[in-house]
PDB file of C-alpha atoms and ligand atoms in Angstrom:
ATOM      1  CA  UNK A   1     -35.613   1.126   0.275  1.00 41.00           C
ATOM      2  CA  UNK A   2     -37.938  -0.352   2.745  1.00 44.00           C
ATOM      3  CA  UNK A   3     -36.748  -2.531   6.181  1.00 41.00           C
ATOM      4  CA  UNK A   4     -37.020  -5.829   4.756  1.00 40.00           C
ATOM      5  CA  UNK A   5     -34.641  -4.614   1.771  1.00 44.00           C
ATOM      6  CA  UNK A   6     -32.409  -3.631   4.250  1.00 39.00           C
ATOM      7  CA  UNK A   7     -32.811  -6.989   6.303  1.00 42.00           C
ATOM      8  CA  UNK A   8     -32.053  -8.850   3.421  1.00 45.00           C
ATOM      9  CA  UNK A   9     -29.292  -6.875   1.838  1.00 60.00           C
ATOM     10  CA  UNK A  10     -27.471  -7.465   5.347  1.00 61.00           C
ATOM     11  CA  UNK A  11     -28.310 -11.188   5.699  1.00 65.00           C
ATOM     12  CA  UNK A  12     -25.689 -11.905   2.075  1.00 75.00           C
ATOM     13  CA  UNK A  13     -23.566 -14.936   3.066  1.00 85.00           C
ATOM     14  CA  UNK A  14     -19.935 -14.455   2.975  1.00 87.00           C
ATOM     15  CA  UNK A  15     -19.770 -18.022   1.045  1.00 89.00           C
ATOM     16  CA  UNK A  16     -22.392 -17.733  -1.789  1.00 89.00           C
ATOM     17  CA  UNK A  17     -21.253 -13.922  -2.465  1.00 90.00           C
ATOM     18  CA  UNK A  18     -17.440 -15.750  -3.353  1.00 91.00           C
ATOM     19  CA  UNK A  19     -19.684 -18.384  -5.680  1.00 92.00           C
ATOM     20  CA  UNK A  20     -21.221 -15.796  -7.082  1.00 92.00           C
ATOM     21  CA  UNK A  21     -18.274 -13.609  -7.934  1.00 94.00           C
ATOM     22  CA  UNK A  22     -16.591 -17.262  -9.565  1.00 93.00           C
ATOM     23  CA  UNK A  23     -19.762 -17.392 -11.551  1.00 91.00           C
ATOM     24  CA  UNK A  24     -19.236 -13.813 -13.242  1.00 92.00           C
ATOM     25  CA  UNK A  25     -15.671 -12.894 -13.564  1.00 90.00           C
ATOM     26  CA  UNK A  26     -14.549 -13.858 -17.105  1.00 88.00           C
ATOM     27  CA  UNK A  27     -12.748 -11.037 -18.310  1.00 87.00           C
ATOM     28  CA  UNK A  28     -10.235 -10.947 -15.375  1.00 84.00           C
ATOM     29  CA  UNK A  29      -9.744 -14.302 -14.251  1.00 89.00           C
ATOM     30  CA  UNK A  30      -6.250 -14.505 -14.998  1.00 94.00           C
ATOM     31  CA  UNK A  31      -3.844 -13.941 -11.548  1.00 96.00           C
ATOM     32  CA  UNK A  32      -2.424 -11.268 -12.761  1.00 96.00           C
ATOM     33  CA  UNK A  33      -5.514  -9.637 -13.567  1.00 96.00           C
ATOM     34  CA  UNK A  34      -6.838 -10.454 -10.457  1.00 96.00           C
ATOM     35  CA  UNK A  35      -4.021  -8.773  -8.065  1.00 97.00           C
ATOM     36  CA  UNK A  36      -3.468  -5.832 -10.215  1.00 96.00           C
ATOM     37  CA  UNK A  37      -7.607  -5.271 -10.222  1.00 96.00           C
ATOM     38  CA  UNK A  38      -6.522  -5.314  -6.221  1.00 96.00           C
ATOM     39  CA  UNK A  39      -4.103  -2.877  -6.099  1.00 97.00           C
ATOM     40  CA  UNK A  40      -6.413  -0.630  -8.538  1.00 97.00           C
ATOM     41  CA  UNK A  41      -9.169  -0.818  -5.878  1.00 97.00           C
ATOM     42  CA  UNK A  42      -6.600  -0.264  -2.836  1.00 97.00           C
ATOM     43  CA  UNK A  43      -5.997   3.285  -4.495  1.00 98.00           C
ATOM     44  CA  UNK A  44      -9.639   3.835  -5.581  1.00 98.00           C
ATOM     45  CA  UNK A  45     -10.871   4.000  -2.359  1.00 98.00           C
ATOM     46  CA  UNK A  46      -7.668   5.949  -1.153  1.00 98.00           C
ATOM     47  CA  UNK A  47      -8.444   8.227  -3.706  1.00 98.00           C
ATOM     48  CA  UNK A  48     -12.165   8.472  -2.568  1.00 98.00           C
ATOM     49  CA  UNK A  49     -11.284   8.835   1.301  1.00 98.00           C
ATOM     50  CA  UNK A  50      -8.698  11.732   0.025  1.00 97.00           C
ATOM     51  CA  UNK A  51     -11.559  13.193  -2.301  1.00 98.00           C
ATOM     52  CA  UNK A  52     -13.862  13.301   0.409  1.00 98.00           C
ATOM     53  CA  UNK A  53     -11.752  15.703   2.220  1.00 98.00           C
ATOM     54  CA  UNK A  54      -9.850  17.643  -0.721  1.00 98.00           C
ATOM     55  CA  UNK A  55     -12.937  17.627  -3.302  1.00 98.00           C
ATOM     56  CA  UNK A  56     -16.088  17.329  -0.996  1.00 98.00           C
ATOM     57  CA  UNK A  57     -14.700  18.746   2.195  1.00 98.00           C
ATOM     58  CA  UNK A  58     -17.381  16.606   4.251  1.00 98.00           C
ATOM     59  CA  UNK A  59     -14.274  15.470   6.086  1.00 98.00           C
ATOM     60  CA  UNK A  60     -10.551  16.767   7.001  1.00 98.00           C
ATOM     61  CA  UNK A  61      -7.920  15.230   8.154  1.00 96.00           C
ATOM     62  CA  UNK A  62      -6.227  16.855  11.412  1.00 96.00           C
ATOM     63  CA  UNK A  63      -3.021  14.325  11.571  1.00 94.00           C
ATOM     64  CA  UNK A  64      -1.126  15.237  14.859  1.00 94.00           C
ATOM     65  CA  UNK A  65       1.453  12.614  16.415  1.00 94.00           C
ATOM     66  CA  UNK A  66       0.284   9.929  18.237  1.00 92.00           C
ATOM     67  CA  UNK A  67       0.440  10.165  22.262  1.00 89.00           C
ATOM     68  CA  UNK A  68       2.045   6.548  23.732  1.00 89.00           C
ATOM     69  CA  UNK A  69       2.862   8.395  26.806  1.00 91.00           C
ATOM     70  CA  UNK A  70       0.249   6.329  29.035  1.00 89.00           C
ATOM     71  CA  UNK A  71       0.361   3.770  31.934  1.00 88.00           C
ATOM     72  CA  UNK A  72      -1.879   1.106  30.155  1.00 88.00           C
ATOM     73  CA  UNK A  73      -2.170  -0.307  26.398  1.00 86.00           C
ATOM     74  CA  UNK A  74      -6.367   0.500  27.034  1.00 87.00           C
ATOM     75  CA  UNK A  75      -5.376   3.862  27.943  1.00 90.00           C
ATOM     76  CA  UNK A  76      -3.260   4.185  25.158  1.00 89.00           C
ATOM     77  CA  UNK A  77      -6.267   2.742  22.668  1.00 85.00           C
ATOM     78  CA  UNK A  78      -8.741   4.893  23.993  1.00 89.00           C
ATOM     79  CA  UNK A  79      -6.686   8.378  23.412  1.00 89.00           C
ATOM     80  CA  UNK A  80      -5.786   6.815  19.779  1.00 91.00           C
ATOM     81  CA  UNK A  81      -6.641   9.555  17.479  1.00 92.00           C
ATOM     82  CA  UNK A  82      -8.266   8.434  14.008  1.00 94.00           C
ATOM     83  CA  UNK A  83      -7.327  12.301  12.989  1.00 96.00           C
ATOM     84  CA  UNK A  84     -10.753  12.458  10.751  1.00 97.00           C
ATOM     85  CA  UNK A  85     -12.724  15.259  11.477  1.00 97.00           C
ATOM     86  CA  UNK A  86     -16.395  15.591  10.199  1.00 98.00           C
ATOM     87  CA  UNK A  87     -18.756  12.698   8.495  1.00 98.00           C
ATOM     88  CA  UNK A  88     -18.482  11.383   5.261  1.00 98.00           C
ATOM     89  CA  UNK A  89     -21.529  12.576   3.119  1.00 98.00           C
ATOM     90  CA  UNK A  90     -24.295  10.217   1.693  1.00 98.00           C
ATOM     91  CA  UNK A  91     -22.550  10.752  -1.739  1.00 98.00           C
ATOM     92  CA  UNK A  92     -18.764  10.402  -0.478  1.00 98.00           C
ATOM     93  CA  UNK A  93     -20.346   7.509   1.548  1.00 98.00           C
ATOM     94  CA  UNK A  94     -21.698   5.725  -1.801  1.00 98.00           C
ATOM     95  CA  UNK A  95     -18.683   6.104  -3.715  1.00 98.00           C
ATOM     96  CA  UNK A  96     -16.443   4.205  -1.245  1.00 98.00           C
ATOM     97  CA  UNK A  97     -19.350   1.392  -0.674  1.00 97.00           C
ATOM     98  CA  UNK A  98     -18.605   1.119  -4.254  1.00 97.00           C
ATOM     99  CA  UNK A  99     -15.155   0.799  -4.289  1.00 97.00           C
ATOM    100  CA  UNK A 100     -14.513  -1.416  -0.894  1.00 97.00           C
ATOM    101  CA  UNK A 101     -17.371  -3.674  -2.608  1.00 96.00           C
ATOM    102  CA  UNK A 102     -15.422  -3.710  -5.630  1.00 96.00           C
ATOM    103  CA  UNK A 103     -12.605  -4.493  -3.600  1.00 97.00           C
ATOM    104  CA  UNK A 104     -14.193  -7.386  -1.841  1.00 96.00           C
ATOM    105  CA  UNK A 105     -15.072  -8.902  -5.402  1.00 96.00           C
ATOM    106  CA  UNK A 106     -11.261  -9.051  -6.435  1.00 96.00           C
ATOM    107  CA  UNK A 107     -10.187 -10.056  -3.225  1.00 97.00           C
ATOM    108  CA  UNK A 108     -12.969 -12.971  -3.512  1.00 96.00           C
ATOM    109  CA  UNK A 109     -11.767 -13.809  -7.093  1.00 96.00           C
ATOM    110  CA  UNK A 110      -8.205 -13.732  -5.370  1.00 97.00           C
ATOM    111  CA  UNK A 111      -9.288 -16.853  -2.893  1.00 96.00           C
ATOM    112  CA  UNK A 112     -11.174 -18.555  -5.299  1.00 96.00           C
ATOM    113  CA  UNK A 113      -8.199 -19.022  -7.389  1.00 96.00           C
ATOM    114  CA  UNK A 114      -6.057 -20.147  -4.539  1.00 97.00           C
ATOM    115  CA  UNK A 115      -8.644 -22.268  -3.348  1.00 96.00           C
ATOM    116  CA  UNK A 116      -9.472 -19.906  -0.366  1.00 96.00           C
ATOM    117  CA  UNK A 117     -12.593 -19.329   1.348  1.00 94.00           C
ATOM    118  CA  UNK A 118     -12.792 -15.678   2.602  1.00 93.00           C
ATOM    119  CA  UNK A 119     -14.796 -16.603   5.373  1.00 91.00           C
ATOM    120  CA  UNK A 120     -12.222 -19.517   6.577  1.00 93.00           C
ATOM    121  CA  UNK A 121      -9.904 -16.053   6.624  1.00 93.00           C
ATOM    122  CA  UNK A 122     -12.271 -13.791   8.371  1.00 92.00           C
ATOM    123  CA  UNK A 123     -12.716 -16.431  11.043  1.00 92.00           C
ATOM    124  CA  UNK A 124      -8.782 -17.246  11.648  1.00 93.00           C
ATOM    125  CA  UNK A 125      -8.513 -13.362  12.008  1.00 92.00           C
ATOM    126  CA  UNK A 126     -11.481 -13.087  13.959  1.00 92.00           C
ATOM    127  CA  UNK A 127     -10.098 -15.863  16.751  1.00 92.00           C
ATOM    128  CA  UNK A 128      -6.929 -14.565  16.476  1.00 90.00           C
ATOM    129  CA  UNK A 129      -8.054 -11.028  17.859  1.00 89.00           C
ATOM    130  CA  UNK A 130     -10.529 -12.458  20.195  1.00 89.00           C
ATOM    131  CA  UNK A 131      -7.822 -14.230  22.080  1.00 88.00           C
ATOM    132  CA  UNK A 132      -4.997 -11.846  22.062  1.00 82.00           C
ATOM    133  CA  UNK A 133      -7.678  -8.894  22.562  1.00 79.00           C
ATOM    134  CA  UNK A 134      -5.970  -5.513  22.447  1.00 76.00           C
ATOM    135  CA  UNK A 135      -2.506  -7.388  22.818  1.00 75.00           C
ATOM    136  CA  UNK A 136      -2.833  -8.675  19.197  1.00 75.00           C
ATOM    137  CA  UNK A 137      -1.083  -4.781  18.576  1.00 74.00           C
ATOM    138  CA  UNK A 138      -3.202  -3.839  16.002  1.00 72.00           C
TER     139      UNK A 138
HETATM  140 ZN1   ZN B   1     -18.643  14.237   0.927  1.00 63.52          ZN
END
C-alpha cells in the first residue's frame, strides 16, 4: 500500500460511508436485524481483544484496582491504568479493524433507519467533551 492509498483511505467521509452502507444492506435491514447484528459485533471484537491475549498472547491483561487516592481529577487521569500490557500484533490488529468496521456498518444501518446521521452524533459528543473537558467523567 503506497502513501496516497493511505491518504485516501483516511480522507472517507463519515456521511457518504452511512449512504453507502444504506445502498448495500438488504439482507439485514429489518430493526431487529440491525441491533442484534450490533450486539453480535459488540462480542466479536470482545472476543478478538480477549483472543489477542488468551490465543495470541501479543497482549495480557494485568487488571489491578484503580488508585482514586489523588489531590486532582488530572492526577487521577494520568495514573489511570488501561491494565494492557504488550501491543496488539499486525494480525490481532487486522482482525479487530475488521470487526469495529463491521461494527461501524451496523451502527450506520442503525441511524439510517432512525433517521440519524452518525456524524450529527459524533459532533454532539465531540462538543459535549470539549466543554466539560476531563469533568465530563468519562
Ligand atoms: Zn496478536
Amino acid at each position: 500500500m503506497d502513501r496516497n492509498t493511505i491518504s485516501i483511505d483516511n480522507d472517507i467521509n463519515l456521511d457518504n460511508f452511512q449512504t453507502q452502507v444504506d445502498d448495500v444492506l438488504i439482507r439485514h435491514r429489518s430493526i431487529l436485524d440491525i441491533i442484534t447484528k450490533l450486539d453480535e459485533y459488540t462480542s466479536r471484537i470482545n472476543r478478538a481483544v480477549i483472543k489477542s491475549a488468551t490465543y495470541c498472547g501479543c497482549i495480557e491483561v494485568h487488571a489491578t484496582k484503580q488508585d482514586y487516592n489523588k489531590e486532582s481529577l488530572e492526577e487521577i487521569k494520568n495514573n489511570m491504568e488501561n491494565h494492557i500490557k504488550g501491543k496488539l500484533c499486525p494480525s490481532c490488529k487486522d482482525i479487530l479493524l475488521e470487526e469495529i468496521g463491521a461494527y461501524l456498518f451496523y451502527l450506520s444501518a442503525l441511524a439510517n433507519t432512525l433517521d440519524i446521521k452518525v456524524s450529527d452524533a459524533i459532533l454532539n459528543e465531540y462538543k459535549n467533551i470539549k466543554t466539560l473537558g476531563i469533568f465530563s467523567l468519562k
